[in-house]
Every structure is written in structure tokens, then in C-alpha cells.
Amino acid sequence: AIRVTQSPSSFSASTGDRVTITCRASQGISSYLAWYQQKPGKAPKLLIYAASTLQSGVPSRFSGSGSGTDFTLTISCLQSEDFATYYCQQYYDYPPTFGQGTKLEIK
Amino acid sequence: QVQLQESGPRLVKPSETLSLTCNVSGGSISSYYWSWIRQSPGKGLEWIGYIYYSGSTNYNPSLKSRVTISVDTSKNQFSLKLSSVTAADTAVYFCARRGPAHNWFDPWGQGTLVTVSS
């Protein structure tokens, strides 16, 4: 199975900050990558698919980039509701696999 | 707007079979693929498998020998059975709709915690 590794595992930031989360696949996956946001006790919510396509209804402060093995999720101006755990997921090959998550906490 | 809701026993004994159902409302189960995904502290998010409304399936090789996913289009729901469970199968189980052409997932059900314990 393709391994997907996120970094960092957690970090602290302040509202208004610009933050970037990185996801690396163990082999090339073209642009077959999705990003999710999960809040405690809730299901993951799709933010981005195809590495950079924003899901309908997701604020434009979220953006994704990358292809091949290296990808990033950027939040341009952190809002209070953005403090959550973020996951990347590859769907280039079966089985689809998820990163271990990046927990974004308030500084 | 499509909504998904998992239901089933929250406690399962070791060696028995875990059974969950996902009810789909606000839209038809037809013409889509439907997945089960679980989340545990030890293994993170793990895709279990999917079923197409026609009944074709695809399972994670790590669970394939123990998993059965089925669909009931008349009830607009699909189900998961996981046999011979152990404590390692304790997790929050989510149902989700697969994307139109690829294996990203949206929307998800709220999830249900299933504990394997005697």
C-alpha cells in the first residue's frame, strides 16, 4: 500500500496566521490526493480533492498544491473555526490510504 | 442534500461478527459507490471497502478475508459485516459516499464507536 506521511504531526498557530501542512506519498500519485478537516467527535470533512480543487462550500482561504509525491495544504488566514486535525488521503491506488493527521492548535 | 447515518450494536464480543448499517437519506443510493472507513487511535483512518449500488465490491486486502459489504437499494441503505473481531477492531466506524469517479469521500456519516470486549 502507498504510505502517506504528514508533517508536522502537530503545531500551534494564531488566528490570522498563514499555515502550511505537508503531505508526502511513498510513490508518485499524480494529483490523486484529498485533504480533510476533522473536529473532535465529528466525521472528517472533505476540503480539497485532485490536490487543488476546492470542494463546494469550502472557504477560499483553503488551498492545495502539489503533484507526484509532495503536496501542501495552505490556510491563508487562520480563523478560530480552523483549529482542527487535518488529514491527507491518496486515491491513486488501492487501497486508498490516509496520512496520520496534523493537529492544529491555538497558540 | 445527502445524509448518512450509521446504526448497529456498539458492543461486540471477541470472535463474533460486527454488523453495521448505513442509512442514506436525501438522495438515492443508486449510481454511486458507498464506503466504510474506520478510525482508531492505533491505526488512524483506514478504508475498509466500498460497494456500488449494483452490488460490486472492493475491499482492503488487510481486511478482505473478514469483510462483507452489501446493499439494499429498496431501503436505500448498505451494510458492513466484519467477522472474527478482536480488540484491534475497536474503532469509530464511518460510512461515506465515494466521489463520482475516484476514491475521495464526501459526505460522511457521523460515525459510531464499536467496542470489542467480552
Coordinates of C-alpha atoms in Angstrom, one line a residue:
Chain A
A1 CA 0.0 0.0 0.0
I2 CA 1.1 3.6 -0.6
R3 CA 2.2 5.3 2.6
V4 CA 1.2 8.9 3.1
T5 CA 3.2 10.9 5.7
Q6 CA 2.2 14.3 7.0
S7 CA 4.3 16.9 8.7
P8 CA 4.3 18.2 11.2
S9 CA 2.2 16.0 13.5
S10 CA 1.0 19.0 15.4
F11 CA 1.8 22.6 15.8
S12 CA 0.4 25.8 17.3
A13 CA -0.6 29.0 15.5
S14 CA -2.6 32.1 16.0
T15 CA -5.7 33.4 14.3
G16 CA -4.7 35.4 11.2
D17 CA -1.6 33.3 10.6
R18 CA -0.8 31.7 7.3
V19 CA -0.1 28.0 7.8
T20 CA 1.1 25.2 5.6
I21 CA 0.8 21.4 6.1
T22 CA 2.8 19.0 4.1
C23 CA 1.9 15.5 2.8
R24 CA 4.4 13.1 1.2
A25 CA 3.5 9.9 -0.6
S26 CA 5.8 6.9 -0.7
Q27 CA 5.5 6.8 -4.5
G28 CA 4.2 9.1 -7.2
I29 CA 0.4 9.6 -7.1
S30 CA 0.0 12.3 -9.8
S31 CA -2.7 14.6 -8.4
Y32 CA -4.8 11.9 -6.7
L33 CA -4.8 13.5 -3.3
A34 CA -7.6 14.8 -1.0
W35 CA -7.5 16.8 2.2
Y36 CA -9.9 16.6 5.1
Q37 CA -10.6 18.6 8.2
Q38 CA -11.8 16.8 11.4
K39 CA -13.0 18.3 14.6
P40 CA -13.3 16.3 17.9
G41 CA -16.3 13.9 17.8
K42 CA -17.1 14.7 14.2
A43 CA -16.5 13.0 10.9
P44 CA -13.8 14.2 8.5
K45 CA -15.0 16.9 6.1
L46 CA -13.7 17.0 2.6
L47 CA -11.8 20.2 1.8
I48 CA -9.9 19.6 -1.4
Y49 CA -9.7 16.8 -4.0
A50 CA -7.5 16.3 -7.0
A51 CA -4.7 18.0 -5.0
S52 CA -6.0 21.6 -5.6
T53 CA -9.8 21.5 -6.3
L54 CA -11.8 23.2 -3.6
Q55 CA -14.9 21.3 -2.6
S56 CA -18.1 23.3 -2.9
G57 CA -18.8 25.4 0.2
V58 CA -15.2 25.3 1.5
P59 CA -13.8 28.8 2.2
S60 CA -11.3 30.2 -0.3
R61 CA -8.7 30.7 2.4
F62 CA -8.0 26.9 2.0
S63 CA -5.8 25.9 -0.9
G64 CA -3.9 22.9 -2.0
S65 CA -1.0 22.3 -4.3
G66 CA 1.5 19.7 -5.5
S67 CA 1.7 16.6 -7.6
G68 CA 3.8 13.4 -7.7
T69 CA 4.9 12.8 -4.2
D70 CA 4.8 16.2 -2.4
F71 CA 1.7 18.1 -1.5
T72 CA 0.7 21.1 0.7
L73 CA -2.4 22.4 2.3
T74 CA -2.3 26.1 3.0
I75 CA -4.7 28.1 5.1
S76 CA -4.1 31.7 4.2
C77 CA -5.6 33.5 7.3
L78 CA -6.5 31.2 10.2
Q79 CA -9.9 31.6 11.7
S80 CA -10.9 30.3 15.1
E81 CA -13.0 27.5 13.4
D82 CA -10.0 26.2 11.6
F83 CA -8.3 24.7 14.7
A84 CA -8.8 21.0 14.0
T85 CA -6.9 18.0 12.7
Y86 CA -6.2 17.7 9.0
Y87 CA -5.7 14.6 7.0
C88 CA -4.4 13.9 3.5
Q89 CA -5.5 10.8 1.6
Q90 CA -4.2 9.3 -1.6
Y91 CA -6.5 7.6 -4.1
Y92 CA -4.1 6.8 -6.8
D93 CA -4.0 3.2 -6.0
Y94 CA -5.9 0.6 -3.9
P95 CA -6.3 0.6 -1.0
P96 CA -6.9 4.4 -0.5
T97 CA -4.7 5.4 2.4
F98 CA -4.7 8.3 4.8
G99 CA -1.9 10.3 6.5
Q100 CA -1.6 10.2 10.3
G101 CA -3.0 13.6 10.7
T102 CA -1.8 17.1 11.6
K103 CA -3.3 18.7 14.7
L104 CA -3.5 22.4 14.5
E105 CA -3.8 24.1 17.9
I106 CA -4.3 27.6 19.2
K107 CA -1.1 29.3 20.3
Chain B
Q1 CA -28.5 17.1 0.4
V2 CA -27.4 13.5 1.1
Q3 CA -27.0 12.5 4.7
L4 CA -25.7 9.2 6.0
Q5 CA -26.4 7.6 9.4
E6 CA -24.7 4.5 10.9
S7 CA -26.6 2.2 13.2
G8 CA -25.8 -1.1 14.9
P9 CA -24.6 -2.7 18.1
R10 CA -22.0 -0.7 20.0
L11 CA -20.5 -3.6 21.8
V12 CA -19.4 -6.9 20.2
K13 CA -17.7 -9.8 21.8
P14 CA -14.4 -11.1 20.6
S15 CA -14.6 -13.7 17.8
E16 CA -18.2 -12.6 16.9
T17 CA -19.3 -10.6 13.9
L18 CA -19.6 -6.8 13.8
S19 CA -22.7 -5.6 11.9
L20 CA -23.5 -2.1 10.9
T21 CA -25.9 -0.4 8.6
C22 CA -25.7 2.9 6.9
N23 CA -29.0 4.6 6.0
V24 CA -28.8 7.1 3.1
S25 CA -31.3 9.9 3.1
G26 CA -31.9 13.0 0.9
G27 CA -30.9 11.2 -2.2
S28 CA -30.8 7.8 -4.0
I29 CA -28.2 5.2 -3.3
S30 CA -28.2 4.4 -7.0
S31 CA -25.4 5.5 -9.3
Y32 CA -22.9 5.9 -6.5
Y33 CA -20.2 3.9 -4.7
W34 CA -20.5 3.7 -0.9
S35 CA -17.7 3.1 1.5
W36 CA -16.9 2.1 5.0
I37 CA -14.0 3.7 6.8
R38 CA -12.9 3.2 10.4
Q39 CA -10.7 5.3 12.8
S40 CA -8.8 4.0 15.8
P41 CA -6.1 5.6 17.9
G42 CA -3.6 3.0 16.9
K43 CA -4.2 2.8 13.1
G44 CA -5.7 6.1 12.3
L45 CA -8.1 6.3 9.4
E46 CA -8.5 3.0 7.5
W47 CA -10.5 2.4 4.4
I48 CA -12.5 -0.9 4.7
G49 CA -14.1 -1.2 1.3
Y50 CA -16.8 0.0 -1.0
I51 CA -19.9 -1.3 -2.8
Y52 CA -21.6 0.0 -5.9
Y53 CA -25.4 0.2 -5.9
S54 CA -25.3 -2.7 -8.4
G55 CA -23.6 -4.9 -5.8
S56 CA -20.0 -4.9 -7.0
T57 CA -17.4 -4.6 -4.2
N58 CA -13.8 -3.8 -3.5
Y59 CA -12.2 -4.5 -0.1
N60 CA -9.0 -3.5 1.7
P61 CA -6.7 -6.5 1.3
S62 CA -5.8 -6.2 5.0
L63 CA -9.4 -7.0 5.9
K64 CA -10.7 -8.8 2.8
S65 CA -10.9 -12.2 4.4
R66 CA -13.3 -10.9 7.1
V67 CA -15.3 -8.2 5.4
T68 CA -18.6 -8.3 3.6
I69 CA -20.4 -5.2 2.4
S70 CA -23.9 -5.5 0.9
V71 CA -26.5 -3.1 -0.4
D72 CA -30.3 -2.9 -0.2
T73 CA -31.5 -0.4 -2.8
S74 CA -35.1 -0.8 -1.8
K75 CA -34.3 0.5 1.7
N76 CA -31.6 3.0 0.5
Q77 CA -29.0 1.5 2.8
F78 CA -25.9 -0.5 2.8
S79 CA -24.3 -2.7 5.4
L80 CA -20.9 -3.9 6.8
K81 CA -20.1 -7.2 8.4
L82 CA -16.7 -7.9 9.9
S83 CA -16.2 -11.4 11.2
S84 CA -13.9 -12.8 13.9
V85 CA -13.4 -9.5 15.6
T86 CA -10.7 -8.8 18.2
A87 CA -9.9 -5.8 20.4
A88 CA -7.9 -4.4 17.4
D89 CA -11.2 -3.9 15.6
T90 CA -12.4 -1.4 18.2
A91 CA -12.9 1.8 16.3
V92 CA -15.2 4.5 15.2
Y93 CA -16.9 3.3 12.0
F94 CA -17.9 5.7 9.4
C95 CA -20.0 5.3 6.2
A96 CA -19.3 7.6 3.3
R97 CA -20.1 8.2 -0.3
R98 CA -17.2 7.9 -2.7
G99 CA -16.6 10.7 -5.2
P100 CA -18.1 10.5 -8.7
A101 CA -15.0 9.0 -10.3
H102 CA -12.4 8.5 -7.6
N103 CA -11.9 7.3 -4.0
W104 CA -12.3 10.6 -2.1
F105 CA -15.1 10.6 0.3
D106 CA -18.0 13.1 0.8
P107 CA -20.3 13.2 2.7
W108 CA -19.6 11.1 5.7
G109 CA -21.9 9.7 8.4
Q110 CA -21.4 11.0 12.0
G111 CA -19.6 7.7 12.9
T112 CA -20.4 5.1 15.5
L113 CA -18.0 3.7 18.1
V114 CA -17.9 0.0 18.2
T115 CA -16.1 -1.7 21.1
V116 CA -14.9 -5.3 21.0
S117 CA -14.9 -6.6 24.5
S118 CA -16.2 -9.6 26.5

